[in-house]
Amino acid sequence: MNVYDAERMADTLAPQGFVSVAAAEDADLVVLNTCHIREKAAEKVYSELGRLRVLKEAAAAEGRKVIVAVAGCVAQAEGADMVRRAPVVDIVVGPQSYHRLPELVAAAAIRPGVVDTALKAEDKFDRLVPPGREQIARRGSSAFVTIQEGCSRFCTYCVVPSTRGGEVSRPVDKVVAEVERLAAAGVREITVLGQNVNAYRGEGPDGRPWKLPRLLARLAEVPGIARLRYATSHPRAMSAELIAAHRELPQLMPYLHLPAQSGSDRILDAMNRRHTRDLYLQRLAEVRAARPDIALSSDFIVGFPGESDQDFADTMDLVERVGFASAYSFKYSPRPGTPAASMDGQVPEAVKSERLTALQAVLESQQRAFNLASVGRTVEVLFEKPGRLPGQIVGKSPHMQAVHVQAGAEMIGQIKAVRLVAVGSHSLFGEFADAVPQPIAV
Ligand code: SAM
Ligand code: SF4
């Protein structure tokens, strides 16, 4: 979502004459788009601001003025405090207000220290400037589209409901118009985004709320769109219709990111996840029945307050039972203002680290096993960009695996059948094939 937001900020500043530059040293305006989800991410902002202070002073010595803006969830959480703590900051703008960047830049040029942290979702989308054709083409054949903002679930560890506000779904017509524009400029794959995207309920053209499966079916009709994905989902909102879409909608890729967070019911309850371990496993079984070759992914938090050795063992057990194709895992990070931050039983850092290492070792081996099982298969790959080595391009398999092939850049943006021949550390290598892709049995 931050990638999407950053692109929309650039689009919205473009009519003012701003273009992206490769290095901060060359910029007249530097926008840090920040994340508040874990302490480490939030702290990085201040070290980056220290670097920008030096850069700003050096530019001033040459008679050049540089404006520094902090956008995103750290900006939202800290507001005016940020300017007091780091006077290098000229603009603080929250995730629901960045459509106002042009006005804020103009105001900061006269009087630095402008703060806008209003929480109004739809207003933003109505006022953002759409990207031009060339800009879309430069960003590649796969694009994100935010269809839902904010979250009203209030997991006890999470800052999202306070930094991004309550859950709001964008109307179907507006999402379709954005996707049509992207497709007309060559985009082949769309990932629709929301914190709780499978609970999407946007106003349809008929004036009634449409759920995610219906929206996906509509997006599949947009000429040029060959692939659809969605992220991130909540186990409670994994409806029978959405599961059926994995069987019925060929454009919907066989990949599902469904965060579990923990395998222990006691911890899930303390997290206010409002799903059990059994419900999670049940939904995955249904998804696998609908689409046997689906690749599964998840998020896990280790060391949540009160997590015992047995709770952690339950998480490890859940991971062993499922067999994930990939997953993200984090040490619990206490966030200001969240209920979990003041819960008893905070887990020592050393225990968190030990558990994370153990969990990540299993997840890594599962990912490797998934990739190894793909070798010898033929799959469709959407080529996205040049690879790291000369003469190589890289794309994604339907299962979200990175696939490298020796080929010219003219293949970028195309979908081709590729026979997978070898695994790298986190990717695969392949050769072009003529054969019709076979589903991967997991
Ligand atoms: N809405 C999604 C969900 O419910 O899974 C994702 C929200 S969050 C942006 C992405 C991930 O960050 C979460 O799934 C969770 O694993 C992790 N996360 C959120 N708050 C955290 C915290 N305080 N400490 C550690 N990890 C956290
Ligand atoms: Fe945060 Fe996701 Fe829970 Fe919402 S559902 S509070 S975004 S972890």
mmCIF file of N, CA and C in Angstrom, residues 376-381 416-419 431-438:
data_model
loop_
_atom_site.group_PDB
_atom_site.id
_atom_site.type_symbol
_atom_site.label_atom_id
_atom_site.label_comp_id
_atom_site.label_asym_id
_atom_site.label_seq_id
_atom_site.Cartn_x
_atom_site.Cartn_y
_atom_site.Cartn_z
ATOM 1 N N GLY A 376 10.716 -28.514 -13.196
ATOM 2 C CA GLY A 376 10.241 -29.519 -14.155
ATOM 3 C C GLY A 376 8.851 -29.175 -14.673
ATOM 4 N N ARG A 377 8.133 -28.274 -13.973
ATOM 5 C CA ARG A 377 6.785 -27.889 -14.428
ATOM 6 C C ARG A 377 6.885 -26.750 -15.447
ATOM 7 N N THR A 378 5.810 -26.582 -16.192
ATOM 8 C CA THR A 378 5.714 -25.443 -17.107
ATOM 9 C C THR A 378 4.604 -24.530 -16.608
ATOM 10 N N VAL A 379 4.940 -23.250 -16.425
ATOM 11 C CA VAL A 379 3.962 -22.293 -15.891
ATOM 12 C C VAL A 379 3.984 -21.029 -16.745
ATOM 13 N N GLU A 380 2.947 -20.227 -16.623
ATOM 14 C CA GLU A 380 2.937 -18.937 -17.317
ATOM 15 C C GLU A 380 3.650 -17.911 -16.449
ATOM 16 N N VAL A 381 4.525 -17.134 -17.073
ATOM 17 C CA VAL A 381 5.260 -16.103 -16.337
ATOM 18 C C VAL A 381 4.943 -14.744 -16.964
ATOM 19 N N LYS A 416 4.399 -15.566 -20.900
ATOM 20 C CA LYS A 416 4.913 -16.668 -21.721
ATOM 21 C C LYS A 416 4.961 -17.955 -20.910
ATOM 22 N N ALA A 417 4.820 -19.070 -21.606
ATOM 23 C CA ALA A 417 4.989 -20.373 -20.945
ATOM 24 C C ALA A 417 6.475 -20.599 -20.706
ATOM 25 N N VAL A 418 6.798 -20.999 -19.484
ATOM 26 C CA VAL A 418 8.201 -21.199 -19.107
ATOM 27 C C VAL A 418 8.331 -22.537 -18.378
ATOM 28 N N ARG A 419 9.337 -23.313 -18.794
ATOM 29 C CA ARG A 419 9.617 -24.550 -18.056
ATOM 30 C C ARG A 419 10.625 -24.216 -16.955
ATOM 31 N N GLU A 431 13.196 -21.755 -18.776
ATOM 32 C CA GLU A 431 13.428 -21.627 -20.216
ATOM 33 C C GLU A 431 12.070 -21.546 -20.899
ATOM 34 N N PHE A 432 12.009 -20.807 -22.010
ATOM 35 C CA PHE A 432 10.722 -20.714 -22.709
ATOM 36 C C PHE A 432 10.264 -22.091 -23.173
ATOM 37 N N ALA A 433 8.958 -22.304 -23.136
ATOM 38 C CA ALA A 433 8.386 -23.589 -23.553
ATOM 39 C C ALA A 433 7.158 -23.313 -24.405
ATOM 40 N N ASP A 434 6.722 -24.328 -25.188
ATOM 41 C CA ASP A 434 5.488 -24.145 -25.969
ATOM 42 C C ASP A 434 4.316 -24.807 -25.255
ATOM 43 N N ALA A 435 4.644 -25.688 -24.330
ATOM 44 C CA ALA A 435 3.593 -26.519 -23.739
ATOM 45 C C ALA A 435 2.582 -25.691 -22.964
ATOM 46 N N VAL A 436 1.373 -26.193 -22.909
ATOM 47 C CA VAL A 436 0.318 -25.570 -22.107
ATOM 48 C C VAL A 436 0.686 -25.766 -20.631
ATOM 49 N N PRO A 437 0.646 -24.688 -19.822
ATOM 50 C CA PRO A 437 1.032 -24.846 -18.418
ATOM 51 C C PRO A 437 0.171 -25.862 -17.676
ATOM 52 N N GLN A 438 0.835 -26.648 -16.867
ATOM 53 C CA GLN A 438 0.136 -27.626 -16.024
ATOM 54 C C GLN A 438 -0.017 -27.046 -14.629
#
